[in-house]
Amino acid sequence: MPDFSQLPSVETLAKRLTGESNLPRPLVTGFVKRRLSEWRTRLAEGEAADKASIEQEIQSGLQDFASSRLQPVINATGVIIHTNLGRSPLGQRASETLSKVATGYSNLEFNLLDGKRGKRAGYLETALAVLLETEAATAVNNCAAALVLTLRTLISSEKNEVIVSRGELVEIGGGFRIPEVLETSGAKLVEVGATNKTHLKDYADAISDRTALILKVHRSNFYLEGFTDEPDVTEISSLAHNHGIPLVEDLGSGAVMNTDQLAPIDHEPTPQDALRNGIDLVIFSGDKLLGGPQAGIIAGNADLVERIKSEPFFRAVRCDKLILTVLQECIDDYLACKGDTKPRLPVLDFLSTPVQDLRVRAEKISSQLKDLSPRITIVEALSRTGGGTMPRAEIPSIALQIESDGMSPTKLAHSLRRATPAVVGYVSDDTFLLNLRTVFPSQDQSIVNVLLEVLQ
Ligand SMILES: *Cc1c(COP(=O)(O)O)cnc(C)c1O
């Protein structure tokens, strides 16, 4: 019979750890119970451990668990649309309206003029259509949902074939692959062309009386270079329309303004460009270069948008009032400054911050840390747009390079991630870097405080 006398009691340990962790007591008790039961097995198998080391291990396990609670972090990676860090931060206007709508009632589906049931997202849909210079638009939970919903709507049992170029059978990330999305939605994939070259004739030869639509997918996360060719969108559009077939494009990021005017990056095709060139429906994400909440926007031909909204599956992927509020404010941000300057959205601010501004901030931060023994150097660095957009784009930036004799770069990175607020930097060429392009100026002081705490 193994000796379990070194195991702490659930109640005593849970009580102490609840006080230290600020987590709800039942959560801590459950955690402690599970860990103690694992320890019982380990002790029975002959592992040796004393009470203190068992308590210590459970305590640090609980800290790991507590750090997985959703919480704000400072993004010092320089990657502007960082999918793991929540993609695009919201603008001021969105966050203010959001807190008011979130904490009270709203006219979500209520007509304030006649006091009857109103149209959900009516204002947003009109505003989106105006911004995108097209007939109609709507929004669902994300771009993946928008694509599945669009495919489901446009295919039927007689016409279920979707034509896609082999150069556009993309994997987006997180296992999201175009062929599998098509399968999920009940469509039959008809691949045309080769990886590097697709001709108009390839599309033409694939069209049959079973064709439901032609789908184009923006190569948002990789580049095709060298011996490559593809028909112009206007040519594919004429072909599709001569056969009475809709042409749909998944744009992925869907920068609504010319982001190449903000930073030295390639031109990202806008939904307006695509629609002008004859695409019937564009689909894109709300939380990539648009700078809004997680959403999938569908815009274009009014009849097609109406069909999509009438499809029963629409209900399963519709946005809730919080997302609708944030998206509405974001679109109004664009409309309010249209043709003039850029809207005040963090993603666009980060893209366009001059390197000189970053350098001034870096100097201010490092001057407050000059008494520390670790070396803090201001270095030139590169930023990326991220979020699977424009993999080639490198935006000049400034970083704080931190070298400590007592701590390896990975240990430094770990300590800063465990600080409050968590600061996420990166290790490059065996040094630890905090890239300032994605840090809000209002967070500079927090960086100073965290560095003082961790490095002292
Ligand atoms: C990012 C991306 C998606 C997925 O968008 P979500 O909003 O994350 O669902 C789909 N298609 C393309 C081309 C993308 O770049």
CSV table of C-alpha atoms and ligand atoms in Angstrom, one decimal:
chain,number,residue,atom,x,y,z
A,1,MET,CA,0.0,0.0,0.0
A,2,PRO,CA,1.7,3.2,-1.1
A,3,ASP,CA,2.1,6.1,1.4
A,4,PHE,CA,0.0,9.1,0.5
A,5,SER,CA,0.7,11.0,3.7
A,6,GLN,CA,2.8,13.6,1.8
A,7,LEU,CA,-0.2,14.7,-0.3
A,8,PRO,CA,-1.7,18.0,0.8
A,9,SER,CA,-5.4,18.2,1.6
A,10,VAL,CA,-7.6,19.4,-1.2
A,11,GLU,CA,-9.4,22.0,0.9
A,12,THR,CA,-6.3,23.6,2.5
A,13,LEU,CA,-4.4,23.8,-0.8
A,14,ALA,CA,-7.4,25.0,-2.8
A,15,LYS,CA,-8.1,27.7,-0.2
A,16,ARG,CA,-4.5,29.0,-0.3
A,17,LEU,CA,-4.3,28.9,-4.1
A,18,THR,CA,-7.7,30.6,-4.6
A,19,GLY,CA,-6.3,33.6,-2.6
A,20,GLU,CA,-3.2,33.7,-4.6
A,21,SER,CA,-4.7,33.2,-8.1
A,22,ASN,CA,-7.9,35.3,-8.0
A,23,LEU,CA,-9.6,32.4,-9.8
A,24,PRO,CA,-13.1,31.2,-8.7
A,25,ARG,CA,-12.8,28.7,-5.9
A,26,PRO,CA,-14.7,25.8,-7.6
A,27,LEU,CA,-12.3,26.1,-10.5
A,28,VAL,CA,-9.3,25.9,-8.2
A,29,THR,CA,-10.7,23.0,-6.2
A,30,GLY,CA,-11.4,21.0,-9.4
A,31,PHE,CA,-7.9,21.7,-10.6
A,32,VAL,CA,-6.3,20.7,-7.3
A,33,LYS,CA,-8.4,17.5,-7.2
A,34,ARG,CA,-7.4,16.4,-10.7
A,35,ARG,CA,-3.7,17.1,-10.0
A,36,LEU,CA,-3.8,15.3,-6.6
A,37,SER,CA,-5.4,12.3,-8.3
A,38,GLU,CA,-2.6,12.3,-10.9
A,39,TRP,CA,-0.1,12.5,-8.0
A,40,ARG,CA,-1.7,9.5,-6.3
A,41,THR,CA,-1.1,7.4,-9.4
A,42,ARG,CA,2.5,8.7,-9.7
A,43,LEU,CA,3.3,7.9,-6.1
A,44,ALA,CA,1.7,4.5,-6.4
A,45,GLU,CA,4.0,3.9,-9.4
A,46,GLY,CA,6.9,4.6,-7.1
A,47,GLU,CA,7.8,8.2,-7.8
A,48,ALA,CA,9.3,10.0,-4.9
A,49,ALA,CA,8.2,13.5,-3.9
A,50,ASP,CA,7.7,15.5,-0.7
A,51,LYS,CA,4.8,17.7,0.2
A,52,ALA,CA,6.5,20.9,-0.7
A,53,SER,CA,7.5,19.9,-4.2
A,54,ILE,CA,4.0,18.5,-4.9
A,55,GLU,CA,2.4,21.8,-3.7
A,56,GLN,CA,4.9,23.7,-5.8
A,57,GLU,CA,4.1,21.8,-8.9
A,58,ILE,CA,0.4,22.1,-8.5
A,59,GLN,CA,0.8,25.9,-7.9
A,60,SER,CA,2.8,26.5,-11.0
A,61,GLY,CA,0.4,24.3,-13.0
A,62,LEU,CA,-2.4,26.6,-11.8
A,63,GLN,CA,-0.5,29.7,-12.8
A,64,ASP,CA,-0.1,28.2,-16.3
A,65,PHE,CA,-3.9,27.6,-16.4
A,66,ALA,CA,-4.7,31.1,-15.1
A,67,SER,CA,-2.5,32.6,-17.8
A,68,SER,CA,-4.8,31.0,-20.4
A,69,ARG,CA,-7.7,33.3,-19.3
A,70,LEU,CA,-8.5,35.7,-22.2
A,71,GLN,CA,-6.8,39.0,-21.3
A,72,PRO,CA,-5.2,42.0,-22.9
A,73,VAL,CA,-1.6,41.6,-24.1
A,74,ILE,CA,0.9,44.1,-25.5
A,75,ASN,CA,1.8,43.0,-29.1
A,76,ALA,CA,5.5,43.8,-29.5
A,77,THR,CA,5.9,41.3,-32.4
A,78,GLY,CA,5.6,43.9,-35.1
A,79,VAL,CA,3.0,41.7,-36.8
A,80,ILE,CA,0.1,44.0,-37.3
A,81,ILE,CA,-2.7,41.5,-37.9
A,82,HIS,CA,-1.6,38.7,-35.6
A,83,THR,CA,-4.2,35.9,-35.7
A,84,ASN,CA,-3.0,34.5,-32.4
A,85,LEU,CA,-3.2,37.9,-30.7
A,86,GLY,CA,-6.8,38.6,-31.8
A,87,ARG,CA,-6.1,40.2,-35.3
A,88,SER,CA,-7.2,43.8,-35.5
A,89,PRO,CA,-7.8,46.0,-32.4
A,90,LEU,CA,-11.0,48.1,-32.4
A,91,GLY,CA,-11.0,51.8,-33.0
A,92,GLN,CA,-12.0,54.3,-30.3
A,93,ARG,CA,-15.5,55.0,-31.8
A,94,ALA,CA,-16.3,51.3,-31.9
A,95,SER,CA,-15.2,50.6,-28.4
A,96,GLU,CA,-17.2,53.5,-27.0
A,97,THR,CA,-20.5,52.5,-28.8
A,98,LEU,CA,-19.9,48.9,-28.0
A,99,SER,CA,-19.8,49.4,-24.3
A,100,LYS,CA,-23.1,51.3,-24.4
A,101,VAL,CA,-24.9,48.8,-26.6
A,102,ALA,CA,-23.5,45.9,-24.7
A,103,THR,CA,-24.6,47.0,-21.3
A,104,GLY,CA,-28.2,48.0,-22.3
A,105,TYR,CA,-31.0,47.3,-24.7
A,106,SER,CA,-30.8,48.4,-28.3
A,107,ASN,CA,-33.0,48.6,-31.5
A,108,LEU,CA,-31.4,45.5,-32.9
A,109,GLU,CA,-34.6,44.4,-34.6
A,110,PHE,CA,-36.9,47.2,-33.7
A,111,ASN,CA,-38.2,50.1,-35.8
A,112,LEU,CA,-38.1,53.2,-33.6
A,113,LEU,CA,-40.4,55.1,-36.0
A,114,ASP,CA,-43.4,52.8,-36.0
A,115,GLY,CA,-42.6,50.8,-32.9
A,116,LYS,CA,-42.8,47.6,-34.8
A,117,ARG,CA,-40.3,44.9,-35.6
A,118,GLY,CA,-37.4,46.3,-37.6
A,119,LYS,CA,-34.8,45.0,-40.0
A,120,ARG,CA,-31.7,43.6,-38.4
A,121,ALA,CA,-28.5,45.2,-39.6
A,122,GLY,CA,-30.4,47.4,-42.1
A,123,TYR,CA,-28.2,50.4,-41.5
A,124,LEU,CA,-25.0,48.5,-41.6
A,125,GLU,CA,-25.9,46.7,-44.9
A,126,THR,CA,-26.7,50.0,-46.6
A,127,ALA,CA,-23.5,51.6,-45.3
A,128,LEU,CA,-21.4,48.7,-46.5
A,129,ALA,CA,-22.9,48.9,-49.9
A,130,VAL,CA,-22.2,52.6,-50.1
A,131,LEU,CA,-18.6,52.1,-48.9
A,132,LEU,CA,-18.0,49.2,-51.4
A,133,GLU,CA,-19.7,51.1,-54.2
A,134,THR,CA,-22.0,48.3,-54.9
A,135,GLU,CA,-25.7,47.3,-54.8
A,136,ALA,CA,-26.0,45.3,-51.6
A,137,ALA,CA,-24.0,43.8,-48.8
A,138,THR,CA,-24.4,41.8,-45.6
A,139,ALA,CA,-22.2,40.3,-42.9
A,140,VAL,CA,-21.8,37.0,-41.1
A,141,ASN,CA,-19.5,35.6,-38.4
A,142,ASN,CA,-16.3,35.2,-40.5
A,143,CYS,CA,-15.0,34.9,-44.0
A,144,ALA,CA,-15.0,31.1,-43.8
A,145,ALA,CA,-18.7,31.1,-42.9
A,146,ALA,CA,-19.4,33.7,-45.6
A,147,LEU,CA,-17.8,31.4,-48.2
A,148,VAL,CA,-19.7,28.2,-47.1
A,149,LEU,CA,-22.9,30.1,-47.0
A,150,THR,CA,-22.4,31.6,-50.4
A,151,LEU,CA,-21.6,28.3,-51.9
A,152,ARG,CA,-24.5,26.5,-50.3
A,153,THR,CA,-26.8,29.2,-51.6
A,154,LEU,CA,-25.6,29.2,-55.2
A,155,ILE,CA,-25.5,25.5,-55.7
A,156,SER,CA,-28.4,23.2,-56.3
A,157,SER,CA,-28.8,19.5,-56.9
A,158,GLU,CA,-28.8,20.0,-60.7
A,159,LYS,CA,-26.0,22.6,-60.6
A,160,ASN,CA,-23.4,21.8,-58.0
A,161,GLU,CA,-20.1,22.3,-59.8
A,162,VAL,CA,-17.8,25.1,-58.8
A,163,ILE,CA,-14.9,25.9,-61.1
A,164,VAL,CA,-11.6,26.9,-59.4
A,165,SER,CA,-8.1,27.4,-60.9
A,166,ARG,CA,-5.5,25.0,-59.6
A,167,GLY,CA,-3.4,28.0,-58.8
A,168,GLU,CA,-6.0,29.1,-56.2
A,169,LEU,CA,-6.6,25.9,-54.2
A,170,VAL,CA,-5.3,27.7,-51.2
A,171,GLU,CA,-4.8,26.6,-47.6
A,172,ILE,CA,-5.5,29.7,-45.5
A,173,GLY,CA,-4.3,28.5,-42.2
A,174,GLY,CA,-5.7,26.5,-39.3
A,175,GLY,CA,-6.5,23.7,-41.8
A,176,PHE,CA,-8.9,25.9,-43.8
A,177,ARG,CA,-8.5,24.5,-47.3
A,178,ILE,CA,-10.5,25.6,-50.3
A,179,PRO,CA,-11.2,22.0,-51.6
A,180,GLU,CA,-12.5,21.0,-48.2
A,181,VAL,CA,-14.6,24.1,-47.7
A,182,LEU,CA,-16.2,23.3,-51.1
A,183,GLU,CA,-16.9,19.7,-50.0
A,184,THR,CA,-18.4,20.9,-46.7
A,185,SER,CA,-20.8,23.1,-48.5
A,186,GLY,CA,-22.0,20.3,-50.8
A,187,ALA,CA,-20.3,21.6,-53.9
A,188,LYS,CA,-18.3,19.6,-56.4
A,189,LEU,CA,-14.9,21.0,-57.1
A,190,VAL,CA,-13.9,21.3,-60.8
A,191,GLU,CA,-10.2,22.1,-60.9
A,192,VAL,CA,-8.9,23.9,-64.0
A,193,GLY,CA,-5.5,24.9,-65.3
A,194,ALA,CA,-2.2,24.1,-63.8
A,195,THR,CA,-0.6,25.4,-60.5
A,196,ASN,CA,1.3,28.1,-62.4
A,197,LYS,CA,-0.9,28.8,-65.4
A,198,THR,CA,-4.6,28.9,-66.0
A,199,HIS,CA,-6.0,30.1,-69.4
A,200,LEU,CA,-9.4,31.5,-70.2
A,201,LYS,CA,-9.9,28.4,-72.4
A,202,ASP,CA,-9.5,26.2,-69.3
A,203,TYR,CA,-12.4,27.9,-67.6
A,204,ALA,CA,-14.5,27.9,-70.8
A,205,ASP,CA,-13.9,24.1,-71.4
A,206,ALA,CA,-15.0,23.3,-67.8
A,207,ILE,CA,-18.3,25.1,-68.1
A,208,SER,CA,-21.3,22.7,-68.4
A,209,ASP,CA,-25.0,22.7,-67.5
A,210,ARG,CA,-24.0,21.5,-64.1
A,211,THR,CA,-21.8,24.6,-63.3
A,212,ALA,CA,-23.1,26.6,-60.4
A,213,LEU,CA,-20.4,29.3,-60.2
A,214,ILE,CA,-16.8,30.2,-60.9
A,215,LEU,CA,-14.8,30.9,-57.7
A,216,LYS,CA,-11.7,33.0,-57.5
A,217,VAL,CA,-9.6,32.9,-54.4
A,218,HIS,CA,-7.1,35.6,-53.6
A,219,ARG,CA,-3.6,34.2,-53.0
A,220,SER,CA,-3.3,36.1,-49.8
A,221,ASN,CA,-0.6,34.1,-48.0
A,222,PHE,CA,1.8,33.1,-50.8
A,223,TYR,CA,3.2,34.4,-54.1
A,224,LEU,CA,3.3,32.8,-57.5
A,225,GLU,CA,6.3,33.9,-59.5
A,226,GLY,CA,8.1,33.0,-62.6
A,227,PHE,CA,6.4,31.1,-65.5
A,228,THR,CA,2.9,32.1,-64.5
A,229,ASP,CA,-0.2,33.3,-66.2
A,230,GLU,CA,-3.9,33.8,-65.5
A,231,PRO,CA,-6.7,35.5,-67.4
A,232,ASP,CA,-7.8,39.0,-66.5
A,233,VAL,CA,-10.8,39.1,-64.1
A,234,THR,CA,-12.7,41.0,-66.7
A,235,GLU,CA,-12.2,38.2,-69.2
A,236,ILE,CA,-13.4,35.5,-66.7
A,237,SER,CA,-16.3,37.8,-65.9
A,238,SER,CA,-17.5,38.1,-69.5
A,239,LEU,CA,-17.2,34.3,-69.9
A,240,ALA,CA,-19.2,33.7,-66.8
A,241,HIS,CA,-21.9,36.2,-67.7
A,242,ASN,CA,-22.2,34.9,-71.3
A,243,HIS,CA,-23.1,31.6,-69.7
A,244,GLY,CA,-25.4,33.1,-67.0
A,245,ILE,CA,-23.0,31.9,-64.2
A,246,PRO,CA,-22.1,34.0,-61.2
A,247,LEU,CA,-18.4,34.8,-60.5
A,248,VAL,CA,-17.5,35.0,-56.8
A,249,GLU,CA,-14.2,36.0,-55.3
A,250,ASP,CA,-12.9,35.2,-51.8
A,251,LEU,CA,-10.6,38.2,-51.2
A,252,GLY,CA,-9.5,37.2,-47.7
A,253,SER,CA,-8.2,40.4,-46.3
A,254,GLY,CA,-10.1,42.9,-48.4
A,255,ALA,CA,-8.4,46.2,-47.6
A,256,VAL,CA,-11.1,48.8,-48.3
A,257,MET,CA,-8.6,51.6,-48.8
A,258,ASN,CA,-5.3,51.5,-50.7
A,259,THR,CA,-3.1,50.3,-47.9
A,260,ASP,CA,-0.1,50.7,-50.2
A,261,GLN,CA,-0.5,54.5,-49.7
A,262,LEU,CA,0.1,54.0,-46.0
A,263,ALA,CA,3.1,51.7,-46.0
A,264,PRO,CA,5.7,50.4,-48.5
A,265,ILE,CA,3.7,47.3,-49.3
A,266,ASP,CA,2.2,45.8,-52.5
A,267,HIS,CA,-1.3,46.9,-53.6
A,268,GLU,CA,-3.8,44.6,-51.9
A,269,PRO,CA,-6.8,44.2,-54.2
A,270,THR,CA,-9.8,46.1,-52.8
A,271,PRO,CA,-13.4,44.8,-52.9
A,272,GLN,CA,-14.3,47.9,-54.9
A,273,ASP,CA,-11.6,47.0,-57.6
A,274,ALA,CA,-13.0,43.4,-57.8
A,275,LEU,CA,-16.6,44.5,-58.1
A,276,ARG,CA,-15.7,47.1,-60.7
A,277,ASN,CA,-13.9,44.4,-62.7
A,278,GLY,CA,-17.0,42.3,-63.0
A,279,ILE,CA,-17.0,40.1,-59.9
A,280,ASP,CA,-20.6,39.5,-58.8
A,281,LEU,CA,-19.9,38.8,-55.2
A,282,VAL,CA,-16.9,39.5,-53.1
A,283,ILE,CA,-16.2,37.9,-49.7
A,284,PHE,CA,-13.7,39.2,-47.2
A,285,SER,CA,-12.8,39.2,-43.5
A,286,GLY,CA,-13.8,42.0,-41.1
A,287,ASP,CA,-10.7,41.7,-38.8
A,288,LYS,CA,-7.8,41.8,-41.3
A,289,LEU,CA,-6.9,45.0,-43.1
A,290,LEU,CA,-10.4,46.4,-42.8
A,291,GLY,CA,-9.6,46.9,-39.1
A,292,GLY,CA,-12.9,45.8,-37.7
A,293,PRO,CA,-14.3,42.9,-35.7
A,294,GLN,CA,-14.3,39.2,-36.7
A,295,ALA,CA,-16.8,39.0,-39.5
A,296,GLY,CA,-17.3,37.8,-43.0
A,297,ILE,CA,-18.6,40.5,-45.4
A,298,ILE,CA,-20.5,39.5,-48.6
A,299,ALA,CA,-21.1,42.3,-51.1
A,300,GLY,CA,-22.2,42.7,-54.7
A,301,ASN,CA,-25.2,41.9,-56.8
A,302,ALA,CA,-28.4,42.6,-54.9
A,303,ASP,CA,-30.3,39.5,-56.1
A,304,LEU,CA,-27.5,37.2,-55.0
A,305,VAL,CA,-27.1,38.9,-51.6
A,306,GLU,CA,-30.9,38.6,-51.1
A,307,ARG,CA,-30.8,34.9,-51.9
A,308,ILE,CA,-27.9,34.4,-49.5
A,309,LYS,CA,-29.9,36.2,-46.7
A,310,SER,CA,-32.9,34.0,-47.4
A,311,GLU,CA,-31.0,30.8,-47.1
A,312,PRO,CA,-31.8,29.0,-43.8
A,313,PHE,CA,-28.1,28.6,-43.0
A,314,PHE,CA,-27.7,32.4,-42.8
A,315,ARG,CA,-29.5,32.3,-39.5
A,316,ALA,CA,-26.8,29.9,-38.2
A,317,VAL,CA,-23.9,32.2,-39.0
A,318,ARG,CA,-25.5,35.6,-38.4
A,319,CYS,CA,-23.6,38.2,-36.3
A,320,ASP,CA,-24.7,39.1,-32.8
A,321,LYS,CA,-25.5,42.7,-31.8
A,322,LEU,CA,-22.0,43.3,-30.4
A,323,ILE,CA,-20.3,42.5,-33.7
A,324,LEU,CA,-22.9,44.4,-35.7
A,325,THR,CA,-22.3,47.5,-33.5
A,326,VAL,CA,-18.6,47.3,-33.9
A,327,LEU,CA,-18.8,46.7,-37.6
A,328,GLN,CA,-21.2,49.6,-38.0
A,329,GLU,CA,-18.9,52.0,-36.2
A,330,CYS,CA,-15.9,50.8,-38.2
A,331,ILE,CA,-17.7,51.3,-41.6
A,332,ASP,CA,-18.9,54.7,-40.4
A,333,ASP,CA,-15.3,55.5,-39.6
A,334,TYR,CA,-14.4,54.9,-43.2
A,335,LEU,CA,-17.5,56.7,-44.6
A,336,ALA,CA,-16.9,59.8,-42.4
A,337,CYS,CA,-13.4,60.3,-43.9
A,338,LYS,CA,-14.0,59.0,-47.4
A,339,GLY,CA,-11.8,60.5,-50.1
A,340,ASP,CA,-10.1,62.6,-47.4
A,341,THR,CA,-7.7,61.1,-44.9
A,342,LYS,CA,-7.7,57.6,-43.5
A,343,PRO,CA,-10.0,56.5,-40.6
A,344,ARG,CA,-8.5,56.4,-37.1
A,345,LEU,CA,-8.3,52.6,-36.9
A,346,PRO,CA,-5.4,51.0,-35.1
A,347,VAL,CA,-4.5,48.7,-38.0
A,348,LEU,CA,-4.2,51.6,-40.3
A,349,ASP,CA,-2.4,53.7,-37.7
A,350,PHE,CA,0.2,51.0,-37.2
A,351,LEU,CA,0.7,50.6,-41.0
A,352,SER,CA,1.4,54.3,-41.4
A,353,THR,CA,3.4,55.3,-38.3
A,354,PRO,CA,6.6,56.9,-39.5
A,355,VAL,CA,9.8,55.1,-38.4
A,356,GLN,CA,11.0,58.4,-36.9
A,357,ASP,CA,8.1,58.5,-34.5
A,358,LEU,CA,8.9,54.9,-33.4
A,359,ARG,CA,12.6,55.9,-32.8
A,360,VAL,CA,11.6,58.9,-30.6
A,361,ARG,CA,9.4,56.6,-28.5
A,362,ALA,CA,12.2,54.0,-28.3
A,363,GLU,CA,14.6,56.6,-27.1
A,364,LYS,CA,12.1,57.8,-24.4
A,365,ILE,CA,11.6,54.2,-23.2
A,366,SER,CA,15.3,53.3,-23.1
A,367,SER,CA,16.2,56.5,-21.3
A,368,GLN,CA,13.9,55.4,-18.4
A,369,LEU,CA,15.8,52.1,-18.3
A,370,LYS,CA,19.4,53.3,-18.5
A,371,ASP,CA,20.1,52.4,-14.8
A,372,LEU,CA,19.4,48.7,-15.5
A,373,SER,CA,22.3,46.4,-16.0
A,374,PRO,CA,20.9,44.6,-19.1
A,375,ARG,CA,21.9,46.3,-22.3
A,376,ILE,CA,19.0,47.9,-24.2
A,377,THR,CA,19.8,49.0,-27.7
A,378,ILE,CA,17.6,50.7,-30.3
A,379,VAL,CA,17.8,48.7,-33.5
A,380,GLU,CA,16.2,48.8,-37.0
A,381,ALA,CA,13.7,46.0,-37.4
A,382,LEU,CA,11.0,44.8,-39.9
A,383,SER,CA,7.3,44.6,-39.4
A,384,ARG,CA,4.7,42.5,-41.3
A,385,THR,CA,1.1,42.9,-42.0
A,386,GLY,CA,0.4,39.3,-40.9
A,387,GLY,CA,-3.0,37.5,-40.8
A,388,GLY,CA,-2.0,35.6,-43.9
A,389,THR,CA,-1.9,38.9,-45.9
A,390,MET,CA,1.0,40.0,-48.0
A,391,PRO,CA,3.7,37.6,-46.9
A,392,ARG,CA,6.4,39.5,-48.9
A,393,ALA,CA,5.7,42.9,-47.4
A,394,GLU,CA,8.3,44.1,-45.0
A,395,ILE,CA,7.7,47.4,-43.3
A,396,PRO,CA,10.6,49.2,-41.7
A,397,SER,CA,10.3,49.5,-37.9
A,398,ILE,CA,12.2,50.1,-34.7
A,399,ALA,CA,12.8,47.6,-31.9
A,400,LEU,CA,14.3,47.6,-28.5
A,401,GLN,CA,16.9,44.9,-28.3
A,402,ILE,CA,17.4,43.6,-24.8
A,403,GLU,CA,20.5,41.6,-23.8
A,404,SER,CA,20.9,40.4,-20.2
A,405,ASP,CA,23.9,38.5,-18.9
A,406,GLY,CA,21.7,36.6,-16.4
A,407,MET,CA,18.9,35.6,-18.7
A,408,SER,CA,18.8,33.9,-22.1
A,409,PRO,CA,16.7,35.5,-24.9
A,410,THR,CA,14.1,32.7,-24.5
A,411,LYS,CA,14.0,33.1,-20.8
A,412,LEU,CA,13.5,36.9,-21.2
A,413,ALA,CA,10.7,36.3,-23.7
A,414,HIS,CA,9.1,33.9,-21.2
A,415,SER,CA,9.3,36.3,-18.3
A,416,LEU,CA,7.7,39.2,-20.2
A,417,ARG,CA,4.9,37.0,-21.4
A,418,ARG,CA,4.2,36.1,-17.7
A,419,ALA,CA,4.2,39.7,-16.6
A,420,THR,CA,1.0,41.9,-16.1
A,421,PRO,CA,0.2,43.1,-18.7
A,422,ALA,CA,1.8,40.3,-20.8
A,423,VAL,CA,4.3,41.6,-23.3
A,424,VAL,CA,4.8,39.5,-26.3
A,425,GLY,CA,8.2,40.0,-28.1
A,426,TYR,CA,10.3,37.7,-30.2
A,427,VAL,CA,13.8,36.2,-30.5
A,428,SER,CA,15.8,36.8,-33.6
A,429,ASP,CA,19.5,36.1,-34.2
A,430,ASP,CA,19.7,35.0,-30.6
A,431,THR,CA,18.6,38.3,-29.2
A,432,PHE,CA,15.3,39.4,-27.7
A,433,LEU,CA,13.4,42.2,-29.4
A,434,LEU,CA,10.4,44.3,-28.7
A,435,ASN,CA,9.1,45.8,-32.0
A,436,LEU,CA,7.3,49.1,-31.4
A,437,ARG,CA,5.2,49.3,-34.6
A,438,THR,CA,2.4,47.3,-33.1
A,439,VAL,CA,2.6,48.8,-29.6
A,440,PHE,CA,0.1,51.6,-28.8
A,441,PRO,CA,1.9,54.8,-27.7
A,442,SER,CA,-0.3,54.6,-24.6
A,443,GLN,CA,1.4,51.3,-23.7
A,444,ASP,CA,5.0,52.6,-23.7
A,445,GLN,CA,4.9,53.3,-20.0
A,446,SER,CA,3.6,49.7,-19.3
A,447,ILE,CA,6.6,48.4,-21.2
A,448,VAL,CA,8.9,50.5,-19.1
A,449,ASN,CA,7.2,49.2,-15.9
A,450,VAL,CA,7.3,45.6,-16.9
A,451,LEU,CA,11.0,45.8,-18.0
A,452,LEU,CA,11.9,47.4,-14.7
A,453,GLU,CA,10.1,44.6,-12.8
A,454,VAL,CA,11.5,41.7,-14.8
A,455,LEU,CA,15.1,43.0,-15.3
A,456,GLN,CA,15.8,44.4,-11.9
B,1,LIG,C1,-8.1,34.8,-44.0
B,1,LIG,C2,-8.7,34.2,-45.1
B,1,LIG,C3,-9.9,33.5,-45.0
B,1,LIG,C4,-10.5,33.2,-43.6
B,1,LIG,O1,-11.1,34.4,-43.0
B,1,LIG,P1,-11.8,34.3,-41.6
B,1,LIG,O2,-12.4,35.6,-41.4
B,1,LIG,O3,-10.7,34.0,-40.6
B,1,LIG,O4,-12.8,33.2,-41.6
B,1,LIG,C5,-10.6,33.1,-46.1
B,1,LIG,N1,-10.0,33.2,-47.3
B,1,LIG,C6,-8.9,33.9,-47.5
B,1,LIG,C7,-8.3,34.1,-48.9
B,1,LIG,C8,-8.2,34.5,-46.4
B,1,LIG,O5,-7.0,35.1,-46.6
